[in-house]
């Protein structure tokens, strides 16, 4: 695919009323969505948020509509990294809305792109930020046909990847 356009984030519209509406829908604060730099994409007629690598560089744009979640062409999966002061403990939820929920509650969170991805970027971000305690928030996924729960499996995998940090897995936090 074509690479992400350098001006991709600049092409998004700052619409405070739309972001406030999304905050109400998700049950989160407007401040948490602002910290995640959520904007309105006129081009895609939906909300957009940057996805970042472990060094805080934008590598993709996540799109969220009423009935879909996808990425802008050329995007790579990345972290939902709020631009706020951080604590020495970090929550690691799955996705933008869970990240916004934790930020709304006053926690520092790095959102994973999915339950099975983002480990290397998270390690880089935590080391860069000097954070050595993490709580992995596993989604309460239903048991799949193969008899496993992806959220828990992804959390266990991430825990092994974060060997340097003190890590706790907290199932069903959100």
Short mmCIF file of N, CA and C in Angstrom, two decimals:
data_model
loop_
_atom_site.label_atom_id
_atom_site.label_comp_id
_atom_site.label_asym_id
_atom_site.label_seq_id
_atom_site.Cartn_x
_atom_site.Cartn_y
_atom_site.Cartn_z
N UNK A 1 0.82 -1.21 0.00
CA UNK A 1 0.00 0.00 0.00
C UNK A 1 0.85 1.26 0.00
N UNK A 2 0.24 2.34 -0.39
CA UNK A 2 0.93 3.63 -0.39
C UNK A 2 1.26 4.04 1.04
N UNK A 3 2.37 4.75 1.25
CA UNK A 3 2.71 5.18 2.61
C UNK A 3 1.73 6.24 3.11
N UNK A 4 1.67 6.37 4.43
CA UNK A 4 0.83 7.39 5.05
C UNK A 4 1.32 8.76 4.62
N UNK A 5 0.40 9.60 4.17
CA UNK A 5 0.76 10.95 3.74
C UNK A 5 1.31 11.75 4.92
N UNK A 6 2.39 12.50 4.72
CA UNK A 6 2.97 13.29 5.82
C UNK A 6 1.98 14.31 6.40
N UNK A 7 1.05 14.78 5.59
CA UNK A 7 0.10 15.79 6.07
C UNK A 7 -1.22 15.17 6.56
N UNK A 8 -1.23 13.86 6.77
CA UNK A 8 -2.48 13.16 7.10
C UNK A 8 -3.18 13.76 8.32
N UNK A 9 -2.45 14.01 9.41
CA UNK A 9 -3.09 14.56 10.62
C UNK A 9 -3.52 16.00 10.40
N UNK A 10 -2.80 16.75 9.58
CA UNK A 10 -3.14 18.15 9.33
C UNK A 10 -4.44 18.28 8.54
N UNK A 11 -4.83 17.20 7.87
CA UNK A 11 -6.03 17.23 7.05
C UNK A 11 -7.29 16.92 7.86
N UNK A 12 -7.11 16.68 9.16
CA UNK A 12 -8.25 16.39 10.02
C UNK A 12 -8.76 17.68 10.65
N UNK A 13 -10.04 17.69 10.95
CA UNK A 13 -10.72 18.89 11.41
C UNK A 13 -10.94 18.81 12.92
N UNK A 14 -10.60 19.87 13.62
CA UNK A 14 -10.84 19.94 15.06
C UNK A 14 -12.27 20.42 15.28
N UNK A 15 -13.17 19.50 15.59
CA UNK A 15 -14.58 19.81 15.78
C UNK A 15 -14.97 19.49 17.23
N UNK A 16 -14.89 20.50 18.13
CA UNK A 16 -15.17 20.25 19.54
C UNK A 16 -16.56 19.65 19.81
N UNK A 17 -17.57 20.04 19.04
CA UNK A 17 -18.91 19.49 19.27
C UNK A 17 -18.97 18.02 18.89
N UNK A 18 -18.32 17.64 17.80
CA UNK A 18 -18.30 16.23 17.39
C UNK A 18 -17.54 15.40 18.42
N UNK A 19 -16.42 15.91 18.92
CA UNK A 19 -15.64 15.18 19.91
C UNK A 19 -16.44 15.06 21.22
N UNK A 20 -17.16 16.11 21.59
CA UNK A 20 -18.01 16.04 22.78
C UNK A 20 -19.10 14.99 22.62
N UNK A 21 -19.65 14.90 21.43
CA UNK A 21 -20.67 13.88 21.15
C UNK A 21 -20.08 12.47 21.28
N UNK A 22 -18.87 12.27 20.76
CA UNK A 22 -18.21 10.98 20.89
C UNK A 22 -17.92 10.66 22.35
N UNK A 23 -17.50 11.66 23.11
CA UNK A 23 -17.23 11.46 24.53
C UNK A 23 -18.48 10.96 25.25
N UNK A 24 -19.62 11.55 24.94
CA UNK A 24 -20.88 11.12 25.55
C UNK A 24 -21.20 9.68 25.15
N UNK A 25 -21.05 9.38 23.87
CA UNK A 25 -21.33 8.03 23.35
C UNK A 25 -20.46 6.99 24.05
N UNK A 26 -19.18 7.29 24.22
CA UNK A 26 -18.25 6.34 24.83
C UNK A 26 -18.25 6.36 26.36
N UNK A 27 -18.84 7.41 26.94
CA UNK A 27 -18.83 7.54 28.39
C UNK A 27 -17.47 7.95 28.94
N UNK A 28 -16.76 8.77 28.16
CA UNK A 28 -15.43 9.23 28.57
C UNK A 28 -15.41 10.75 28.57
N UNK A 29 -14.34 11.34 29.07
CA UNK A 29 -14.23 12.79 29.08
C UNK A 29 -13.73 13.33 27.75
N UNK A 30 -14.12 14.54 27.46
CA UNK A 30 -13.59 15.23 26.28
C UNK A 30 -12.08 15.38 26.42
N UNK A 31 -11.61 15.65 27.64
CA UNK A 31 -10.17 15.82 27.87
C UNK A 31 -9.40 14.56 27.48
N UNK A 32 -9.97 13.39 27.74
CA UNK A 32 -9.26 12.14 27.39
C UNK A 32 -9.15 12.00 25.87
N UNK A 33 -10.20 12.38 25.15
CA UNK A 33 -10.15 12.32 23.69
C UNK A 33 -9.21 13.37 23.13
N UNK A 34 -9.17 14.54 23.77
CA UNK A 34 -8.22 15.57 23.36
C UNK A 34 -6.78 15.09 23.58
N UNK A 35 -6.54 14.39 24.70
CA UNK A 35 -5.20 13.87 25.00
C UNK A 35 -4.76 12.85 23.95
N UNK A 36 -5.74 12.15 23.37
CA UNK A 36 -5.45 11.18 22.31
C UNK A 36 -5.46 11.83 20.93
N UNK A 37 -5.70 13.14 20.90
CA UNK A 37 -5.71 13.93 19.66
C UNK A 37 -6.79 13.45 18.67
N UNK A 38 -7.95 13.10 19.20
CA UNK A 38 -9.07 12.67 18.36
C UNK A 38 -9.62 13.87 17.60
N UNK A 39 -9.80 13.69 16.31
CA UNK A 39 -10.30 14.75 15.42
C UNK A 39 -11.43 14.19 14.56
N UNK A 40 -11.97 15.03 13.71
CA UNK A 40 -13.01 14.63 12.77
C UNK A 40 -12.40 14.59 11.36
N UNK A 41 -12.63 13.49 10.66
CA UNK A 41 -12.16 13.38 9.28
C UNK A 41 -13.34 13.64 8.35
N UNK A 42 -13.33 14.79 7.70
CA UNK A 42 -14.38 15.12 6.73
C UNK A 42 -14.30 14.13 5.56
N UNK A 43 -13.09 13.83 5.15
CA UNK A 43 -12.86 12.92 4.02
C UNK A 43 -13.49 11.54 4.25
N UNK A 44 -13.43 11.04 5.50
CA UNK A 44 -13.93 9.70 5.80
C UNK A 44 -15.26 9.73 6.56
N UNK A 45 -15.73 10.92 6.93
CA UNK A 45 -16.98 11.10 7.66
C UNK A 45 -17.00 10.27 8.95
N UNK A 46 -15.91 10.40 9.73
CA UNK A 46 -15.82 9.66 10.99
C UNK A 46 -14.74 10.30 11.86
N UNK A 47 -14.58 9.74 13.05
CA UNK A 47 -13.54 10.21 13.96
C UNK A 47 -12.21 9.58 13.57
N UNK A 48 -11.12 10.28 13.91
CA UNK A 48 -9.78 9.79 13.59
C UNK A 48 -8.86 10.08 14.77
N UNK A 49 -7.94 9.14 15.01
CA UNK A 49 -6.95 9.32 16.07
C UNK A 49 -5.61 8.78 15.59
N UNK A 50 -4.53 9.47 15.96
CA UNK A 50 -3.22 9.00 15.53
C UNK A 50 -2.82 7.72 16.25
N UNK A 51 -2.10 6.87 15.53
CA UNK A 51 -1.47 5.69 16.12
C UNK A 51 0.03 5.97 16.08
N UNK A 52 0.69 5.75 17.21
CA UNK A 52 2.09 6.13 17.36
C UNK A 52 2.99 4.93 17.60
N UNK A 53 4.26 5.08 17.25
CA UNK A 53 5.21 4.03 17.59
C UNK A 53 5.72 4.30 19.01
N UNK A 54 6.63 3.47 19.48
CA UNK A 54 7.14 3.61 20.84
C UNK A 54 7.92 4.88 21.08
N UNK A 55 8.35 5.55 20.01
CA UNK A 55 9.07 6.82 20.13
C UNK A 55 8.15 8.03 19.97
N UNK A 56 6.84 7.79 19.98
CA UNK A 56 5.81 8.83 19.92
C UNK A 56 5.64 9.44 18.53
N UNK A 57 6.17 8.80 17.50
CA UNK A 57 6.00 9.27 16.12
C UNK A 57 4.69 8.70 15.55
N UNK A 58 3.95 9.53 14.84
CA UNK A 58 2.70 9.06 14.23
C UNK A 58 3.04 8.15 13.05
N UNK A 59 2.51 6.94 13.10
CA UNK A 59 2.75 5.96 12.03
C UNK A 59 1.45 5.52 11.36
N UNK A 60 0.33 5.97 11.89
CA UNK A 60 -0.95 5.60 11.30
C UNK A 60 -2.08 6.43 11.86
N UNK A 61 -3.23 6.31 11.22
CA UNK A 61 -4.43 7.01 11.68
C UNK A 61 -5.57 6.00 11.75
N UNK A 62 -6.13 5.88 12.94
CA UNK A 62 -7.25 4.99 13.22
C UNK A 62 -8.56 5.74 12.93
N UNK A 63 -9.43 5.12 12.17
CA UNK A 63 -10.73 5.70 11.87
C UNK A 63 -11.82 4.94 12.62
N UNK A 64 -12.77 5.69 13.18
CA UNK A 64 -13.87 5.08 13.92
C UNK A 64 -15.18 5.72 13.48
N UNK A 65 -16.01 4.90 12.84
CA UNK A 65 -17.33 5.35 12.43
C UNK A 65 -18.39 4.70 13.29
N UNK A 66 -19.65 4.93 12.95
CA UNK A 66 -20.73 4.33 13.74
C UNK A 66 -20.70 2.81 13.71
N UNK A 67 -20.31 2.25 12.58
CA UNK A 67 -20.34 0.79 12.46
C UNK A 67 -19.04 0.20 11.91
N UNK A 68 -17.93 0.91 12.08
CA UNK A 68 -16.66 0.37 11.60
C UNK A 68 -15.48 0.99 12.34
N UNK A 69 -14.38 0.25 12.33
CA UNK A 69 -13.07 0.72 12.80
C UNK A 69 -12.07 0.23 11.77
N UNK A 70 -11.25 1.15 11.27
CA UNK A 70 -10.24 0.78 10.28
C UNK A 70 -9.16 1.84 10.31
N UNK A 71 -8.18 1.71 9.43
CA UNK A 71 -7.07 2.66 9.38
C UNK A 71 -7.03 3.34 8.02
N UNK A 72 -6.47 4.54 8.01
CA UNK A 72 -6.24 5.28 6.77
C UNK A 72 -5.24 4.49 5.93
N UNK A 73 -5.41 4.51 4.63
CA UNK A 73 -4.49 3.82 3.72
C UNK A 73 -3.06 4.29 3.99
N UNK A 74 -2.15 3.33 4.09
CA UNK A 74 -0.75 3.63 4.36
C UNK A 74 -0.40 3.61 5.84
N UNK A 75 -1.41 3.46 6.69
CA UNK A 75 -1.16 3.42 8.13
C UNK A 75 -0.55 2.09 8.55
N UNK A 76 0.20 2.16 9.63
CA UNK A 76 0.64 0.95 10.32
C UNK A 76 -0.02 0.97 11.69
N UNK A 77 -0.32 -0.22 12.23
CA UNK A 77 -0.88 -0.28 13.57
C UNK A 77 0.10 0.31 14.56
N UNK A 78 -0.42 1.09 15.47
CA UNK A 78 0.42 1.71 16.47
C UNK A 78 -0.33 1.85 17.78
N UNK A 79 0.29 2.52 18.71
CA UNK A 79 -0.26 2.70 20.05
C UNK A 79 -1.15 3.93 20.10
N UNK A 80 -2.13 3.87 20.97
CA UNK A 80 -2.94 5.05 21.29
C UNK A 80 -2.28 5.65 22.53
N UNK A 81 -1.48 6.68 22.30
CA UNK A 81 -0.62 7.24 23.34
C UNK A 81 -1.08 8.65 23.69
N UNK A 82 -1.77 8.80 24.83
CA UNK A 82 -2.24 10.14 25.21
C UNK A 82 -1.07 11.06 25.49
N UNK A 83 -1.21 12.28 25.09
CA UNK A 83 -0.18 13.28 25.29
C UNK A 83 -0.44 13.99 26.62
N UNK A 84 -0.14 13.26 27.70
CA UNK A 84 -0.35 13.76 29.06
C UNK A 84 0.86 13.38 29.91
N UNK A 85 0.94 13.97 31.10
CA UNK A 85 1.99 13.58 32.04
C UNK A 85 1.73 12.14 32.43
N UNK A 86 2.81 11.41 32.67
CA UNK A 86 2.64 10.00 33.00
C UNK A 86 3.10 9.68 34.41
N UNK A 87 2.53 8.62 34.93
CA UNK A 87 2.91 8.09 36.24
C UNK A 87 3.98 7.03 36.04
N UNK A 88 4.43 6.47 37.11
CA UNK A 88 5.41 5.38 37.04
C UNK A 88 4.71 4.03 36.90
N UNK A 89 3.40 4.06 36.74
CA UNK A 89 2.65 2.85 36.44
C UNK A 89 1.79 3.14 35.22
N UNK A 90 1.70 2.18 34.35
CA UNK A 90 0.99 2.37 33.09
C UNK A 90 -0.02 1.25 32.88
N UNK A 91 -1.22 1.61 32.52
CA UNK A 91 -2.23 0.62 32.15
C UNK A 91 -2.12 0.37 30.65
N UNK A 92 -2.29 -0.87 30.24
CA UNK A 92 -2.16 -1.28 28.84
C UNK A 92 -3.45 -1.91 28.35
N UNK A 93 -4.43 -1.08 28.01
CA UNK A 93 -5.70 -1.60 27.50
C UNK A 93 -5.62 -1.90 26.01
N UNK A 94 -6.69 -2.42 25.50
CA UNK A 94 -6.80 -2.71 24.07
C UNK A 94 -7.72 -1.66 23.44
N UNK A 95 -7.19 -0.88 22.51
CA UNK A 95 -8.02 0.04 21.74
C UNK A 95 -8.10 1.46 22.28
N UNK A 96 -8.62 2.33 21.42
CA UNK A 96 -8.72 3.75 21.72
C UNK A 96 -9.74 4.04 22.82
N UNK A 97 -10.91 3.43 22.76
CA UNK A 97 -11.95 3.78 23.73
C UNK A 97 -11.60 3.32 25.13
N UNK A 98 -10.97 2.15 25.28
CA UNK A 98 -10.54 1.70 26.60
C UNK A 98 -9.42 2.59 27.13
N UNK A 99 -8.55 3.06 26.25
CA UNK A 99 -7.50 3.98 26.65
C UNK A 99 -8.13 5.28 27.16
N UNK A 100 -9.09 5.80 26.41
CA UNK A 100 -9.78 7.03 26.83
C UNK A 100 -10.49 6.85 28.17
N UNK A 101 -11.07 5.67 28.40
CA UNK A 101 -11.76 5.40 29.67
C UNK A 101 -10.78 5.46 30.84
N UNK A 102 -9.61 4.85 30.68
CA UNK A 102 -8.62 4.87 31.75
C UNK A 102 -8.08 6.27 31.98
N UNK A 103 -7.85 7.03 30.92
CA UNK A 103 -7.39 8.42 31.06
C UNK A 103 -8.47 9.24 31.77
N UNK A 104 -9.73 9.00 31.43
CA UNK A 104 -10.84 9.69 32.10
C UNK A 104 -10.82 9.43 33.61
N UNK A 105 -10.45 8.20 34.00
CA UNK A 105 -10.40 7.84 35.42
C UNK A 105 -9.13 8.33 36.11
N UNK A 106 -8.25 9.02 35.35
CA UNK A 106 -7.05 9.59 35.96
C UNK A 106 -5.81 8.73 35.86
N UNK A 107 -5.86 7.65 35.09
CA UNK A 107 -4.70 6.77 34.93
C UNK A 107 -3.93 7.12 33.67
N UNK A 108 -2.66 6.72 33.64
CA UNK A 108 -1.87 6.82 32.43
C UNK A 108 -2.02 5.49 31.69
N UNK A 109 -2.31 5.55 30.41
CA UNK A 109 -2.54 4.34 29.63
C UNK A 109 -1.92 4.44 28.25
N UNK A 110 -1.39 3.33 27.78
CA UNK A 110 -0.94 3.18 26.39
C UNK A 110 -1.86 2.15 25.76
N UNK A 111 -2.66 2.56 24.79
CA UNK A 111 -3.59 1.63 24.17
C UNK A 111 -2.91 0.77 23.12
N UNK A 112 -3.13 -0.55 23.23
CA UNK A 112 -2.60 -1.48 22.23
C UNK A 112 -3.52 -1.48 21.01
N UNK A 113 -2.97 -1.71 19.82
CA UNK A 113 -3.82 -1.74 18.62
C UNK A 113 -4.77 -2.93 18.60
N UNK A 114 -4.38 -4.05 19.20
CA UNK A 114 -5.24 -5.23 19.32
C UNK A 114 -4.68 -6.09 20.44
N UNK A 115 -5.37 -7.17 20.75
CA UNK A 115 -4.94 -7.99 21.88
C UNK A 115 -3.62 -8.71 21.63
N UNK A 116 -3.23 -8.88 20.38
CA UNK A 116 -2.03 -9.65 20.06
C UNK A 116 -0.91 -8.84 19.42
N UNK A 117 -1.00 -7.53 19.43
CA UNK A 117 0.02 -6.72 18.77
C UNK A 117 0.48 -5.58 19.66
N UNK A 118 1.60 -4.99 19.27
CA UNK A 118 2.09 -3.79 19.94
C UNK A 118 3.17 -4.01 20.98
N UNK A 119 3.56 -5.25 21.23
CA UNK A 119 4.51 -5.54 22.30
C UNK A 119 5.83 -4.79 22.20
N UNK A 120 6.46 -4.81 21.03
CA UNK A 120 7.74 -4.13 20.87
C UNK A 120 7.59 -2.62 21.02
N UNK A 121 6.52 -2.07 20.47
CA UNK A 121 6.30 -0.62 20.60
C UNK A 121 6.05 -0.25 22.05
N UNK A 122 5.32 -1.09 22.77
CA UNK A 122 5.05 -0.82 24.18
C UNK A 122 6.35 -0.86 24.98
N UNK A 123 7.19 -1.85 24.73
CA UNK A 123 8.49 -1.92 25.41
C UNK A 123 9.29 -0.65 25.16
N UNK A 124 9.34 -0.22 23.92
CA UNK A 124 10.08 0.99 23.57
C UNK A 124 9.50 2.20 24.30
N UNK A 125 8.17 2.34 24.29
CA UNK A 125 7.52 3.49 24.93
C UNK A 125 7.75 3.48 26.44
N UNK A 126 7.56 2.34 27.09
CA UNK A 126 7.74 2.26 28.53
C UNK A 126 9.18 2.58 28.92
N UNK A 127 10.13 2.04 28.18
CA UNK A 127 11.54 2.33 28.47
C UNK A 127 11.85 3.80 28.24
N UNK A 128 11.33 4.38 27.15
CA UNK A 128 11.56 5.79 26.85
C UNK A 128 10.99 6.68 27.95
N UNK A 129 9.82 6.29 28.49
CA UNK A 129 9.15 7.09 29.52
C UNK A 129 9.65 6.79 30.93
N UNK A 130 10.48 5.75 31.07
CA UNK A 130 10.96 5.38 32.41
C UNK A 130 9.89 4.73 33.27
N UNK A 131 8.97 4.03 32.64
CA UNK A 131 7.88 3.37 33.36
C UNK A 131 8.20 1.87 33.44
N UNK A 132 8.25 1.33 34.67
CA UNK A 132 8.63 -0.06 34.83
C UNK A 132 7.57 -0.91 35.54
N UNK A 133 6.39 -0.35 35.71
CA UNK A 133 5.27 -1.10 36.26
C UNK A 133 4.10 -0.95 35.30
N UNK A 134 3.49 -2.06 34.96
CA UNK A 134 2.40 -2.02 34.00
C UNK A 134 1.28 -2.96 34.41
N UNK A 135 0.06 -2.55 34.07
CA UNK A 135 -1.12 -3.38 34.30
C UNK A 135 -1.73 -3.65 32.93
N UNK A 136 -1.73 -4.91 32.52
CA UNK A 136 -2.31 -5.28 31.24
C UNK A 136 -3.79 -5.51 31.45
N UNK A 137 -4.61 -4.79 30.72
CA UNK A 137 -6.06 -4.91 30.82
C UNK A 137 -6.54 -5.82 29.70
N UNK A 138 -7.01 -6.99 30.08
CA UNK A 138 -7.47 -7.97 29.09
C UNK A 138 -8.97 -7.84 28.89
N UNK A 139 -9.39 -7.77 27.64
CA UNK A 139 -10.83 -7.75 27.35
C UNK A 139 -11.45 -9.07 27.76
N UNK A 140 -12.69 -9.00 28.16
CA UNK A 140 -13.43 -10.20 28.56
C UNK A 140 -14.04 -10.86 27.33
N UNK A 141 -13.18 -11.31 26.44
CA UNK A 141 -13.65 -11.93 25.20
C UNK A 141 -14.37 -13.24 25.50
N UNK A 142 -15.30 -13.56 24.63
CA UNK A 142 -15.97 -14.85 24.72
C UNK A 142 -15.02 -15.94 24.28
N UNK A 143 -15.25 -17.14 24.78
CA UNK A 143 -14.44 -18.28 24.36
C UNK A 143 -14.75 -18.57 22.90
N UNK A 144 -13.69 -18.64 22.09
CA UNK A 144 -13.83 -18.87 20.65
C UNK A 144 -13.98 -20.36 20.36
N UNK A 145 -14.23 -20.69 19.10
CA UNK A 145 -14.45 -22.08 18.70
C UNK A 145 -13.26 -22.98 19.04
N UNK A 146 -12.06 -22.41 19.11
CA UNK A 146 -10.88 -23.21 19.45
C UNK A 146 -10.70 -23.34 20.96
N UNK A 147 -11.67 -22.83 21.73
CA UNK A 147 -11.66 -22.98 23.17
C UNK A 147 -10.81 -21.98 23.93
N UNK A 148 -10.39 -20.90 23.28
CA UNK A 148 -9.51 -19.94 23.93
C UNK A 148 -10.12 -18.54 23.89
N UNK A 149 -9.61 -17.68 24.76
CA UNK A 149 -10.03 -16.28 24.81
C UNK A 149 -8.88 -15.40 24.32
N UNK A 150 -9.04 -14.76 23.17
CA UNK A 150 -7.94 -13.97 22.59
C UNK A 150 -7.41 -12.88 23.52
N UNK A 151 -8.29 -12.20 24.24
CA UNK A 151 -7.84 -11.13 25.12
C UNK A 151 -6.89 -11.61 26.20
N UNK A 152 -7.22 -12.73 26.82
CA UNK A 152 -6.36 -13.28 27.86
C UNK A 152 -5.06 -13.82 27.27
N UNK A 153 -5.15 -14.48 26.14
CA UNK A 153 -3.95 -15.00 25.49
C UNK A 153 -3.00 -13.87 25.09
N UNK A 154 -3.56 -12.80 24.54
CA UNK A 154 -2.75 -11.65 24.18
C UNK A 154 -2.09 -11.01 25.39
N UNK A 155 -2.82 -10.96 26.51
CA UNK A 155 -2.27 -10.39 27.73
C UNK A 155 -1.10 -11.24 28.25
N UNK A 156 -1.26 -12.54 28.21
CA UNK A 156 -0.17 -13.44 28.65
C UNK A 156 1.06 -13.28 27.76
N UNK A 157 0.83 -13.19 26.45
CA UNK A 157 1.92 -13.00 25.50
C UNK A 157 2.66 -11.69 25.78
N UNK A 158 1.90 -10.61 26.01
CA UNK A 158 2.50 -9.31 26.28
C UNK A 158 3.27 -9.34 27.60
N UNK A 159 2.74 -10.03 28.60
CA UNK A 159 3.43 -10.13 29.89
C UNK A 159 4.81 -10.73 29.70
N UNK A 160 4.92 -11.75 28.88
CA UNK A 160 6.22 -12.38 28.61
C UNK A 160 7.16 -11.42 27.88
N UNK A 161 6.61 -10.62 26.97
CA UNK A 161 7.42 -9.67 26.21
C UNK A 161 7.95 -8.54 27.10
N UNK A 162 7.24 -8.25 28.17
CA UNK A 162 7.61 -7.14 29.06
C UNK A 162 8.37 -7.65 30.27
N UNK A 163 9.33 -8.52 30.06
CA UNK A 163 10.04 -9.17 31.16
C UNK A 163 10.74 -8.17 32.08
N UNK A 164 11.19 -7.03 31.56
CA UNK A 164 11.93 -6.04 32.37
C UNK A 164 10.99 -5.28 33.32
N UNK A 165 9.74 -5.13 32.94
CA UNK A 165 8.80 -4.40 33.76
C UNK A 165 8.12 -5.34 34.77
N UNK A 166 7.64 -4.75 35.85
CA UNK A 166 6.78 -5.50 36.78
C UNK A 166 5.38 -5.41 36.19
N UNK A 167 4.81 -6.57 35.88
CA UNK A 167 3.56 -6.59 35.13
C UNK A 167 2.49 -7.39 35.86
N UNK A 168 1.30 -6.85 35.87
CA UNK A 168 0.13 -7.51 36.41
C UNK A 168 -0.90 -7.58 35.31
N UNK A 169 -1.57 -8.70 35.18
CA UNK A 169 -2.68 -8.80 34.21
C UNK A 169 -3.97 -8.64 35.00
N UNK A 170 -4.76 -7.68 34.59
CA UNK A 170 -6.02 -7.42 35.27
C UNK A 170 -7.15 -7.72 34.27
N UNK A 171 -7.73 -8.91 34.37
CA UNK A 171 -8.81 -9.24 33.43
C UNK A 171 -10.08 -8.46 33.71
N UNK A 172 -10.78 -8.19 32.64
CA UNK A 172 -12.12 -7.60 32.72
C UNK A 172 -12.16 -6.30 33.50
N UNK A 173 -11.14 -5.46 33.33
CA UNK A 173 -11.13 -4.18 34.04
C UNK A 173 -12.16 -3.22 33.46
N UNK A 174 -12.38 -3.30 32.15
CA UNK A 174 -13.30 -2.33 31.53
C UNK A 174 -14.52 -3.02 30.98
#
